[in-house]
Coordinates of N, CA and C in Angstrom, one line a residue:
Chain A
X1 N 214.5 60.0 157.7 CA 215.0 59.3 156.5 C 213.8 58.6 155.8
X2 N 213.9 58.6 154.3 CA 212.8 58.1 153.8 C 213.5 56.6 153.2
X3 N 214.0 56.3 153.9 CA 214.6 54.7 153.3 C 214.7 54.7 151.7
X4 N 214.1 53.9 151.4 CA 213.8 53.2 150.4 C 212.6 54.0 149.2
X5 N 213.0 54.6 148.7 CA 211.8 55.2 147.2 C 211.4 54.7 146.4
X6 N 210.6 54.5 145.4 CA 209.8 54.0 144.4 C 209.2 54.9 143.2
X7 N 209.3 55.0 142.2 CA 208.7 55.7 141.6 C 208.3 55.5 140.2
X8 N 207.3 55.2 139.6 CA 205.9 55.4 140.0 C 205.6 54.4 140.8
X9 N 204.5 54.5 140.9 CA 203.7 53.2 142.5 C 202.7 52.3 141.2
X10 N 202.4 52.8 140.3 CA 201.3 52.1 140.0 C 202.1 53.0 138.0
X11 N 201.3 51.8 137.2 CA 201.6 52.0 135.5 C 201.1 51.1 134.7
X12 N 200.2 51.3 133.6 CA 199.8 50.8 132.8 C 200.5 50.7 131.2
X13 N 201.3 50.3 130.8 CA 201.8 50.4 129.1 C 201.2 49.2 128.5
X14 N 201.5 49.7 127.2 CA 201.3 49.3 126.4 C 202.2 48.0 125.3
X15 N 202.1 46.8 124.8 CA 203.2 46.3 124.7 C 204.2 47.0 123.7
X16 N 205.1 47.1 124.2 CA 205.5 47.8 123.2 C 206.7 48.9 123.5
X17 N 205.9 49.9 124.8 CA 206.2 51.0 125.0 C 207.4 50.7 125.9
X18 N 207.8 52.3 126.0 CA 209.3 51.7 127.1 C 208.7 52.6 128.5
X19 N 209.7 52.5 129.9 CA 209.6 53.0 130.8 C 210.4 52.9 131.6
X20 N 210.8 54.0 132.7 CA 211.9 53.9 134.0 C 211.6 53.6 134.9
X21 N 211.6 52.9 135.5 CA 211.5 53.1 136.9 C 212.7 53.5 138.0
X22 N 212.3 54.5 138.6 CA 213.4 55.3 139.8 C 213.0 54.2 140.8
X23 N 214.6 54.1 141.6 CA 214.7 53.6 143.0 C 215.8 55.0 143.7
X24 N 215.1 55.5 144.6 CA 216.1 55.9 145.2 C 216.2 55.7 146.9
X25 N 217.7 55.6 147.5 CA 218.1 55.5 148.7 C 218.9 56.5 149.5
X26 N 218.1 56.6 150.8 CA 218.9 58.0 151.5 C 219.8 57.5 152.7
X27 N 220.3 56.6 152.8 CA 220.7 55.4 153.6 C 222.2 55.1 153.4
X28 N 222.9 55.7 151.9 CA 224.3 55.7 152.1 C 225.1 54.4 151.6
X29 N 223.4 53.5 151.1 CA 223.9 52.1 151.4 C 224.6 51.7 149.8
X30 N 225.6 50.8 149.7 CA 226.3 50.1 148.7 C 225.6 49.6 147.3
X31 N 225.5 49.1 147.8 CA 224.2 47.4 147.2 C 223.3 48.1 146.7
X32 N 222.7 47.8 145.4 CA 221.4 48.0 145.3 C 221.0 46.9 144.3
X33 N 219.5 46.8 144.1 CA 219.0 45.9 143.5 C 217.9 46.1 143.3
X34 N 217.5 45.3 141.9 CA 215.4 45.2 141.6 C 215.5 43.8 141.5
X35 N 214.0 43.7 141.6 CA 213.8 42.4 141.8 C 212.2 42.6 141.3
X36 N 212.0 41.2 140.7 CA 210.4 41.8 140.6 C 209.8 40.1 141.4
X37 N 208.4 40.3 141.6 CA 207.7 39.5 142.4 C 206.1 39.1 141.6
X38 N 206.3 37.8 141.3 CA 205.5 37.4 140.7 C 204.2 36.4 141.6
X39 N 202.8 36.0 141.1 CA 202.3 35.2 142.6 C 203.0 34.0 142.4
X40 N 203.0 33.4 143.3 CA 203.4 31.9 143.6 C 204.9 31.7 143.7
X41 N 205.5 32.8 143.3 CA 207.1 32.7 143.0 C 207.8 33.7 144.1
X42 N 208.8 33.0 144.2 CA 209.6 34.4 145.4 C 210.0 35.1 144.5
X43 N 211.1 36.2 144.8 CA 211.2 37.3 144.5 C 212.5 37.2 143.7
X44 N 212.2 37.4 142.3 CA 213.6 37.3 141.5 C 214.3 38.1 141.6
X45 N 215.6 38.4 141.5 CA 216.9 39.5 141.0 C 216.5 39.5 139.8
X46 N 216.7 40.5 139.4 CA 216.7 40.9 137.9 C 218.2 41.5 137.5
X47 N 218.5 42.8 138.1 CA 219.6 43.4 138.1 C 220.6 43.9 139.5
X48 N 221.6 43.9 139.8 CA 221.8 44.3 141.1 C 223.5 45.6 140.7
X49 N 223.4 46.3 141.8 CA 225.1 47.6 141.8 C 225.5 47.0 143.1
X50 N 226.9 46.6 142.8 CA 228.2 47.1 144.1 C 228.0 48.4 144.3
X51 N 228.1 49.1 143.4 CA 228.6 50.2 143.7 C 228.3 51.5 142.8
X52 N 228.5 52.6 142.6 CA 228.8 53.6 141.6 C 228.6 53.2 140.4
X53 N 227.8 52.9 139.8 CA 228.9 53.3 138.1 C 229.0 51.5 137.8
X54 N 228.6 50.7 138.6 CA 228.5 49.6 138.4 C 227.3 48.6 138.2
X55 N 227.3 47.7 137.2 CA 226.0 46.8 137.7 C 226.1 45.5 137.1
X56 N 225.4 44.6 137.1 CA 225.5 43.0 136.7 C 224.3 42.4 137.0
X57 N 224.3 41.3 136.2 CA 222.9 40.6 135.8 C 222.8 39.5 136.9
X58 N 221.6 40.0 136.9 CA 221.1 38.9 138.3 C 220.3 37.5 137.5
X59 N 219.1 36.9 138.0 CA 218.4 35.6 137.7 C 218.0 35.7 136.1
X60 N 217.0 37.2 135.8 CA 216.0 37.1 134.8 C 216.6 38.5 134.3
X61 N 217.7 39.2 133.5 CA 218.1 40.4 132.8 C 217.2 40.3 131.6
X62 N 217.1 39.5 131.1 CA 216.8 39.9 129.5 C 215.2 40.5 129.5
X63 N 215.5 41.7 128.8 CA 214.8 42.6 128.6 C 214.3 43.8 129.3
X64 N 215.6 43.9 130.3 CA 215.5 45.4 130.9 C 216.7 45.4 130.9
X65 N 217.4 47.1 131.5 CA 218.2 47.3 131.7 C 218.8 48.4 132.7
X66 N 219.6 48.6 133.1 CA 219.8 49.5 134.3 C 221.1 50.5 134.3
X67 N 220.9 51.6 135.3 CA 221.9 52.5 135.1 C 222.2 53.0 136.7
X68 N 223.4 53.1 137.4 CA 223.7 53.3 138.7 C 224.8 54.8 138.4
X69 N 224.4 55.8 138.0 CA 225.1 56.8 137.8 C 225.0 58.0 138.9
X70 N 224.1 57.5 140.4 CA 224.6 58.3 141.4 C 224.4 57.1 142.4
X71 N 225.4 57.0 143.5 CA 224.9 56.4 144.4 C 223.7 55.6 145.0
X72 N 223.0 57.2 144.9 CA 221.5 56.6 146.0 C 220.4 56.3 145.2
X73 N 221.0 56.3 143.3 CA 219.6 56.1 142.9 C 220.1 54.9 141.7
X74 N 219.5 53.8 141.7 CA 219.5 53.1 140.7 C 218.1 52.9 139.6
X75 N 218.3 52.8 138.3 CA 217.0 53.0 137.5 C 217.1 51.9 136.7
X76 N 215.7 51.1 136.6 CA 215.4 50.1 135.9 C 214.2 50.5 134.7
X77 N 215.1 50.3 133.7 CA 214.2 50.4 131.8 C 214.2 49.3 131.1
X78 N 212.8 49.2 130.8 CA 212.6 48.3 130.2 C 212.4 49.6 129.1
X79 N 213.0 48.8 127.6 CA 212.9 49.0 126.5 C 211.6 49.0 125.2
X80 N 211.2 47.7 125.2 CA 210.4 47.5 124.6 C 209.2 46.9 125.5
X81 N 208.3 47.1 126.0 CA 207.8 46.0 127.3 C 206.7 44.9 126.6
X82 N 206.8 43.9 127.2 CA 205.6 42.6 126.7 C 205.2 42.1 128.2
X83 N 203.9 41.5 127.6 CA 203.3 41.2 128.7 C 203.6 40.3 129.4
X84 N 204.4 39.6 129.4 CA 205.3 38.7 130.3 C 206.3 39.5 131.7
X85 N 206.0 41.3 131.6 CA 206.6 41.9 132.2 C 205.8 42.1 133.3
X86 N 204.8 42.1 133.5 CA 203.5 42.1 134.2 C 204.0 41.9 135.5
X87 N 204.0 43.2 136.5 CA 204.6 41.9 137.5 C 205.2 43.2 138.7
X88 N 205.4 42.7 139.6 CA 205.2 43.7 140.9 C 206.8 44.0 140.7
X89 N 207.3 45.3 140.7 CA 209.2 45.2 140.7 C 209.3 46.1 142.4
X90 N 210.2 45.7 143.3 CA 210.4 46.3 144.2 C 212.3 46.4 144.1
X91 N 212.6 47.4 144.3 CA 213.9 48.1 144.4 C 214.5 48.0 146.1
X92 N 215.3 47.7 146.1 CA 216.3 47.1 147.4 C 217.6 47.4 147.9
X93 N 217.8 48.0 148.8 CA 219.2 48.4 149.0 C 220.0 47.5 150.2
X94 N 221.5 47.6 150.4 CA 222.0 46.5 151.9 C 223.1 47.8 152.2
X95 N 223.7 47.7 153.0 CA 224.9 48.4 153.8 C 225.6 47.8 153.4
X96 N 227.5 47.6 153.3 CA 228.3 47.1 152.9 C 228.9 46.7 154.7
X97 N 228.6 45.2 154.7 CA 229.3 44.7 155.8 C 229.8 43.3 155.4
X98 N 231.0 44.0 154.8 CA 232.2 42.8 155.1 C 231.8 42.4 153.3
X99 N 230.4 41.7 153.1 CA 230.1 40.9 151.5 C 228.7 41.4 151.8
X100 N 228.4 41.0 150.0 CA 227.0 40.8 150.3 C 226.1 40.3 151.2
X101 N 224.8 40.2 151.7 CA 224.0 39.7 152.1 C 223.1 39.7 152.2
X102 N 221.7 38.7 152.7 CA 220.4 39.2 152.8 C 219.8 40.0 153.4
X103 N 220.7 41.0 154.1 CA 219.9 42.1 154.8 C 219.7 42.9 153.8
X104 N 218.2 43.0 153.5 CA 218.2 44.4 152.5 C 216.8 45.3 152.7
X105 N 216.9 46.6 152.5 CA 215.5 47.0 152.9 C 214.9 47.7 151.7
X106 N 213.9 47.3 151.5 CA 213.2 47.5 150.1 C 211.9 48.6 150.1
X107 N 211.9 49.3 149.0 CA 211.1 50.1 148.6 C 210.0 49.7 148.6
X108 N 208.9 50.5 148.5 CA 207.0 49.9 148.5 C 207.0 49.4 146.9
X109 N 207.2 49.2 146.0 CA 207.4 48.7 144.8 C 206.4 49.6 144.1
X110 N 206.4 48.7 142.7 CA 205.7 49.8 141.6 C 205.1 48.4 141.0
X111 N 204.0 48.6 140.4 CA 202.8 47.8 139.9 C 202.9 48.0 138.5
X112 N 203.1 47.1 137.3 CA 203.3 47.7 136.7 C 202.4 46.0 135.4
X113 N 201.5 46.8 134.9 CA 200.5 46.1 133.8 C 200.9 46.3 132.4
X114 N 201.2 45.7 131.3 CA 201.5 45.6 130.5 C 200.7 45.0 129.4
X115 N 200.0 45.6 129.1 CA 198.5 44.9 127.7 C 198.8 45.0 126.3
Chain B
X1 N 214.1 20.0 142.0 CA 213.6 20.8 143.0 C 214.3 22.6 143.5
X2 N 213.4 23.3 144.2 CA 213.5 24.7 144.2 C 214.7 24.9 145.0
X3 N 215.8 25.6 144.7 CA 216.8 26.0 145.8 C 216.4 26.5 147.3
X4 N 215.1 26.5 147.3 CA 214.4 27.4 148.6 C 212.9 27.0 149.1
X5 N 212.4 25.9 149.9 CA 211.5 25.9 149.7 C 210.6 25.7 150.4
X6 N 209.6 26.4 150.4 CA 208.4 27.0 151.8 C 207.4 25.7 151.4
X7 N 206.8 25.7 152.6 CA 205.4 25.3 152.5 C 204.1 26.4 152.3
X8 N 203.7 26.7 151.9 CA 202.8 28.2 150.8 C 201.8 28.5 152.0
X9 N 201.1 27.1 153.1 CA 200.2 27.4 153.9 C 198.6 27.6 153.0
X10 N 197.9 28.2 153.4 CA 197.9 29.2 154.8 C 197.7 28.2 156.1
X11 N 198.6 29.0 156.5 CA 198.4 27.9 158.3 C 197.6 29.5 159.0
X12 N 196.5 28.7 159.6 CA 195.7 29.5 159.7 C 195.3 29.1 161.4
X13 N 195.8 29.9 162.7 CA 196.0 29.6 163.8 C 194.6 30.9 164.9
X14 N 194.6 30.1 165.8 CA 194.0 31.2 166.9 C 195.0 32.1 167.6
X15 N 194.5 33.2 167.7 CA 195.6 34.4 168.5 C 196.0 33.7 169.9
X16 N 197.0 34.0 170.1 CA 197.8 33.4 171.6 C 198.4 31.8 170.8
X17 N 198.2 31.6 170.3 CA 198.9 30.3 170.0 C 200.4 30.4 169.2
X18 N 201.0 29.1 169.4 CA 202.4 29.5 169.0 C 202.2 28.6 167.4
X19 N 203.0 29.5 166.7 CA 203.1 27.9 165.5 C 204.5 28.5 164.9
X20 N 204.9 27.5 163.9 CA 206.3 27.5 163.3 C 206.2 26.6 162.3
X21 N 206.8 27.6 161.0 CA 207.1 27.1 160.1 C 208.5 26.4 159.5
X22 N 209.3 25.4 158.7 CA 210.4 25.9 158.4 C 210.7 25.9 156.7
X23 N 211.6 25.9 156.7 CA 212.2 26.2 155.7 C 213.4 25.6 155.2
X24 N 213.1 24.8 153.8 CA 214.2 23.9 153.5 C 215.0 24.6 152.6
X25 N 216.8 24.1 152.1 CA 217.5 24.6 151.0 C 218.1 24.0 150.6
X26 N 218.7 23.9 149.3 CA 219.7 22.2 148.6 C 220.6 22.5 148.6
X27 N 221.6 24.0 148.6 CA 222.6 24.3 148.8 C 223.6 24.0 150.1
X28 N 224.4 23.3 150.2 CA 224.8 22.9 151.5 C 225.6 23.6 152.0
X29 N 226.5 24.4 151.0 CA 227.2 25.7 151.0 C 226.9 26.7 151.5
X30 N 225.7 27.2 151.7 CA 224.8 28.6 151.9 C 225.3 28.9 153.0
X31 N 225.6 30.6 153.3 CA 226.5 30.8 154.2 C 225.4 31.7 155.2
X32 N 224.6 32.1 154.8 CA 223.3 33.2 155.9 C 221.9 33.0 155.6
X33 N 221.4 33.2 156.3 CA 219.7 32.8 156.3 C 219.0 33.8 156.4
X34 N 218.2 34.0 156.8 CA 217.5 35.6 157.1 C 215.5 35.4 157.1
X35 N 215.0 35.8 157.8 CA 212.9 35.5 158.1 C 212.7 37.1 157.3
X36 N 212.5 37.2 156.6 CA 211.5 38.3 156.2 C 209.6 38.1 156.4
X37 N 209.2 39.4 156.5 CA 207.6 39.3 156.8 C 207.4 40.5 155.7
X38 N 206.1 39.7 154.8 CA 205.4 40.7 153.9 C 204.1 40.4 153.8
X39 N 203.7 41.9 153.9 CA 202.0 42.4 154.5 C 201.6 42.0 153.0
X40 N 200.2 42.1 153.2 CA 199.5 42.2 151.7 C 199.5 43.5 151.2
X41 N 199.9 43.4 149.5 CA 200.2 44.3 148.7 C 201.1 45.3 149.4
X42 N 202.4 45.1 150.3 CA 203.4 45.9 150.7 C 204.7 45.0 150.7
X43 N 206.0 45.7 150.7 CA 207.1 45.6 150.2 C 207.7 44.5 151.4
X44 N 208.8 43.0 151.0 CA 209.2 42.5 152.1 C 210.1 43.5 153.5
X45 N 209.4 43.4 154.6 CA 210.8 43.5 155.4 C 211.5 42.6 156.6
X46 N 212.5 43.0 156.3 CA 213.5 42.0 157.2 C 213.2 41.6 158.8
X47 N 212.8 40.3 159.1 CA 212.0 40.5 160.4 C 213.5 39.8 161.5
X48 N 214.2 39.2 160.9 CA 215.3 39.1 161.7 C 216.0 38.0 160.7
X49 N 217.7 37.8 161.3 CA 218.8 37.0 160.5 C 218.5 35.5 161.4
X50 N 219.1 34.6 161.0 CA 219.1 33.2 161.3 C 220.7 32.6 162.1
X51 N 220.8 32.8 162.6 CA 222.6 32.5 163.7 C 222.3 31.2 163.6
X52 N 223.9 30.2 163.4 CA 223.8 29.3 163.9 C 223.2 28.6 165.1
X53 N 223.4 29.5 166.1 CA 223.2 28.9 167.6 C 221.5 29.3 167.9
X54 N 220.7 29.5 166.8 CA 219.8 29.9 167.4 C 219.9 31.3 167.7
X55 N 218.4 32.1 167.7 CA 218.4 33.7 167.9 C 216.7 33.9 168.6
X56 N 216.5 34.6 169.4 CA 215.0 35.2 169.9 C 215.1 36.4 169.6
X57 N 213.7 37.2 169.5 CA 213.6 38.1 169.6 C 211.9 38.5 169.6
X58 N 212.1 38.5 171.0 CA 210.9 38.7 171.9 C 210.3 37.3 171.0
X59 N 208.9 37.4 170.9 CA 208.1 36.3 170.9 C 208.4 35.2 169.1
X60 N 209.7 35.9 168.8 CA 210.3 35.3 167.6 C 211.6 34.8 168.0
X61 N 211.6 33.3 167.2 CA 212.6 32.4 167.3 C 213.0 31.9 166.3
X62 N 214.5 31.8 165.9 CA 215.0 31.7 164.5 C 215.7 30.5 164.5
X63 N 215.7 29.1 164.1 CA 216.6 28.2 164.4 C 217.2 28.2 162.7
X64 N 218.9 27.5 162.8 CA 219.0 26.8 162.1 C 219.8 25.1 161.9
X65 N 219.1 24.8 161.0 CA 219.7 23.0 161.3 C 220.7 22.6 159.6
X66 N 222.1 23.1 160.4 CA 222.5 22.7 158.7 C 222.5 21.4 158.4
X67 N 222.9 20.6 159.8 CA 222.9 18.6 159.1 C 221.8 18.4 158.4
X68 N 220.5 18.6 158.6 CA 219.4 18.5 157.2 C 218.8 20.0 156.6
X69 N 219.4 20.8 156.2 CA 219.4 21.9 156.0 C 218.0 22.6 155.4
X70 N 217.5 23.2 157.2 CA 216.5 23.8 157.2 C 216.3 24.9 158.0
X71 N 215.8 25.7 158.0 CA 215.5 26.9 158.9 C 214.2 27.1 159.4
X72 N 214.3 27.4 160.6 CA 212.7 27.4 161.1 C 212.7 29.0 161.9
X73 N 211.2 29.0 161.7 CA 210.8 30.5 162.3 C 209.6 30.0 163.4
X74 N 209.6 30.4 164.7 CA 208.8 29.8 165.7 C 207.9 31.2 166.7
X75 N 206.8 31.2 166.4 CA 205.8 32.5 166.7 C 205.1 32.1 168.1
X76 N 205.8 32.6 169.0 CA 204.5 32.3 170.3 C 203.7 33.6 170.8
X77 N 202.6 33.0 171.2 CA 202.0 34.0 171.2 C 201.3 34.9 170.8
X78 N 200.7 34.3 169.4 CA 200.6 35.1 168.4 C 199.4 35.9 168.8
X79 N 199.5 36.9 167.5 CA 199.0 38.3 167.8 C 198.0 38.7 166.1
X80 N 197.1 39.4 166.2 CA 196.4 39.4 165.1 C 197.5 40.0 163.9
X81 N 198.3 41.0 164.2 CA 199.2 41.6 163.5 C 200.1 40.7 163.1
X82 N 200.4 39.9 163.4 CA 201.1 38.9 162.8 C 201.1 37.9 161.6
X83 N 199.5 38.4 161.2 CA 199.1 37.8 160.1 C 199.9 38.6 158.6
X84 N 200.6 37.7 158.3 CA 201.3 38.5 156.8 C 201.7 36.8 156.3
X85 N 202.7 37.4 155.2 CA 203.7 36.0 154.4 C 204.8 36.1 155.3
X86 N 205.3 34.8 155.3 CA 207.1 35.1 156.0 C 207.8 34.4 155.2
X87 N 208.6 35.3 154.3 CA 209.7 34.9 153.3 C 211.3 34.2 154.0
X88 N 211.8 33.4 153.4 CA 213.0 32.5 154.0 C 214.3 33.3 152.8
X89 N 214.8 33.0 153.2 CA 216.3 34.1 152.3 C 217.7 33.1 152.8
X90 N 217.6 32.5 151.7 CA 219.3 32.0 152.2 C 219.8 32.6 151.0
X91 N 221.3 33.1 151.3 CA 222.6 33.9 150.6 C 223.2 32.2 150.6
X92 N 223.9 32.1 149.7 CA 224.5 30.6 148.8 C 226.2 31.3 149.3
X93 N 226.5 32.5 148.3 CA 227.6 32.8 149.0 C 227.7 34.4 149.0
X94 N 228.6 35.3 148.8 CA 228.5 36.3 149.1 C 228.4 37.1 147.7
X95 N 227.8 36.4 146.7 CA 227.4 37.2 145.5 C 225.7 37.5 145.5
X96 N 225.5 38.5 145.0 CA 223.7 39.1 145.1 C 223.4 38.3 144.4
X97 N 223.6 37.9 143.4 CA 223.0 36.6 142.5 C 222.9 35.3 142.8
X98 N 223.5 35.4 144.0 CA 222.8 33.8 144.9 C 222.3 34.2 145.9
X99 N 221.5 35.4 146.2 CA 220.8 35.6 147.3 C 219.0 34.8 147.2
X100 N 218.7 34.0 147.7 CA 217.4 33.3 147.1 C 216.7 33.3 148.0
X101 N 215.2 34.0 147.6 CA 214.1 34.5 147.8 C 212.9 32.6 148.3
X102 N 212.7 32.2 149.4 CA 211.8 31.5 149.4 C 210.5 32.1 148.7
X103 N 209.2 31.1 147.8 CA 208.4 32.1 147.8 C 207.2 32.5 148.9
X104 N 207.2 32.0 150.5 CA 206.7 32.4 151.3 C 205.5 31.4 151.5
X105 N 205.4 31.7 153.5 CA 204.3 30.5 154.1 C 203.1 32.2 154.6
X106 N 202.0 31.9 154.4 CA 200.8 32.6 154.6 C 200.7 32.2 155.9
X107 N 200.4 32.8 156.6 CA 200.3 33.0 158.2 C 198.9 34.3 158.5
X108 N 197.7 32.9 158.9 CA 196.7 34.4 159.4 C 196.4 33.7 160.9
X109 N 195.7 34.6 161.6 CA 195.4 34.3 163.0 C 194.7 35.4 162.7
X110 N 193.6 34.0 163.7 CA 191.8 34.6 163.8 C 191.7 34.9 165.3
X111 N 190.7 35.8 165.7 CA 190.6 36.0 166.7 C 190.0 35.1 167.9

């Protein structure tokens, strides 16, 4: 099993430009979520899926957006990007036991610079 | 003040020695806890959940104290590999948007 995927690992844009980032899970698991990670700061929600075909706004939505149109892969676009986007995103999945919770196992994240 | 909140450290220990951190939260609601450990420049992982009654696991110990609501993580014996961040995670309730991220205690041990 490769748990948790990332894709790209590392990205430089431009302010301006747009971009995907892939998360994908081979794990079966419910839940998914991004989150980006800034220094000094824990790890925000940005966007999170129940399920399929579902998703909803976590701490910090504005100005990305997401799409859960298979299972094991949720994708996070940012649209226009500014430098305020700067900032480590790591992608996160949980098993479905009983409710949500903090068990979740997370992808190697993507680096992602914004000038 | 922070819904989650670490002491940043670095607590900075000799190998073999025990030390512990904890971890406070203002929600008095919050239903699960959880210790994550994250290496430098790699992704958090789950190092164990937080039980009411107390949890070990091998040379990790997980308390929690809801009358002043804090969570503690207690390391004996520590080991050079043990040097990472250890994130605190309390779930508020059973929505992903109250899952809150401590932003983590720096933990190195010297030889």
């Amino acid at each position: 099993n490769a748990g948790v995927t990332q894709t790209p690992k590392f990205r430089v844009l431009k302010t301006g430009q747009s971009m995907t980032l892939l998360c994908a899970q081979d794990m079966n698991h419910e839940y998914m979520y991004w989150y980006r990670q800034d220094p000094g700061m824990g790890l925000r929600l940005i966007h999170y899926s129940v399920g399929e075909g579902t998703t909803a706004k976590g701490e910090v939505p504005d100005g990305y957006n997401v799409s859960r149109l298979k299972k094991q892969n949720f994708l996070l676009g940012l649209e226009s990007a500014a430098p305020s986007q700067t900032s480590v995103y790591f992608c996160a999945s949980s098993p479905r036991r009983g409710s949500i919770s903090g068990e979740q196992y997370f992808g190697p994240g993507t680096r992602l610079t914004v000038t | 003040r922070k819904e989650v909140e670490q002491d940043p450290g670095p607590f900075n220990v000799p190998e073999g020695a025990t030390v512990a951190f904890n971890c406070t939260y203002s929600n008095s609601a919050s239903q699960s806890f959880f210790w994550y450990r994250q290496d430098c420049r790699k992704e958090p992982k789950l190092l164990m959940s937080v039980y009411s009654s107390g949890n070990e696991d091998g040379r990790f110990t997980a308390q929690l104290n809801r009358a002043s609501q804090y969570i503690s993580l207690l390391i004996r014996d520590s080991k050079l590999s043990d040097s990472a961040t250890y994130l605190c995670v309390v779930n508020k309730n059973s929505s992903a948007s109250k899952i809150i991220f401590g932003s983590g205690t720096r933990l190195s041990i010297r030889p």
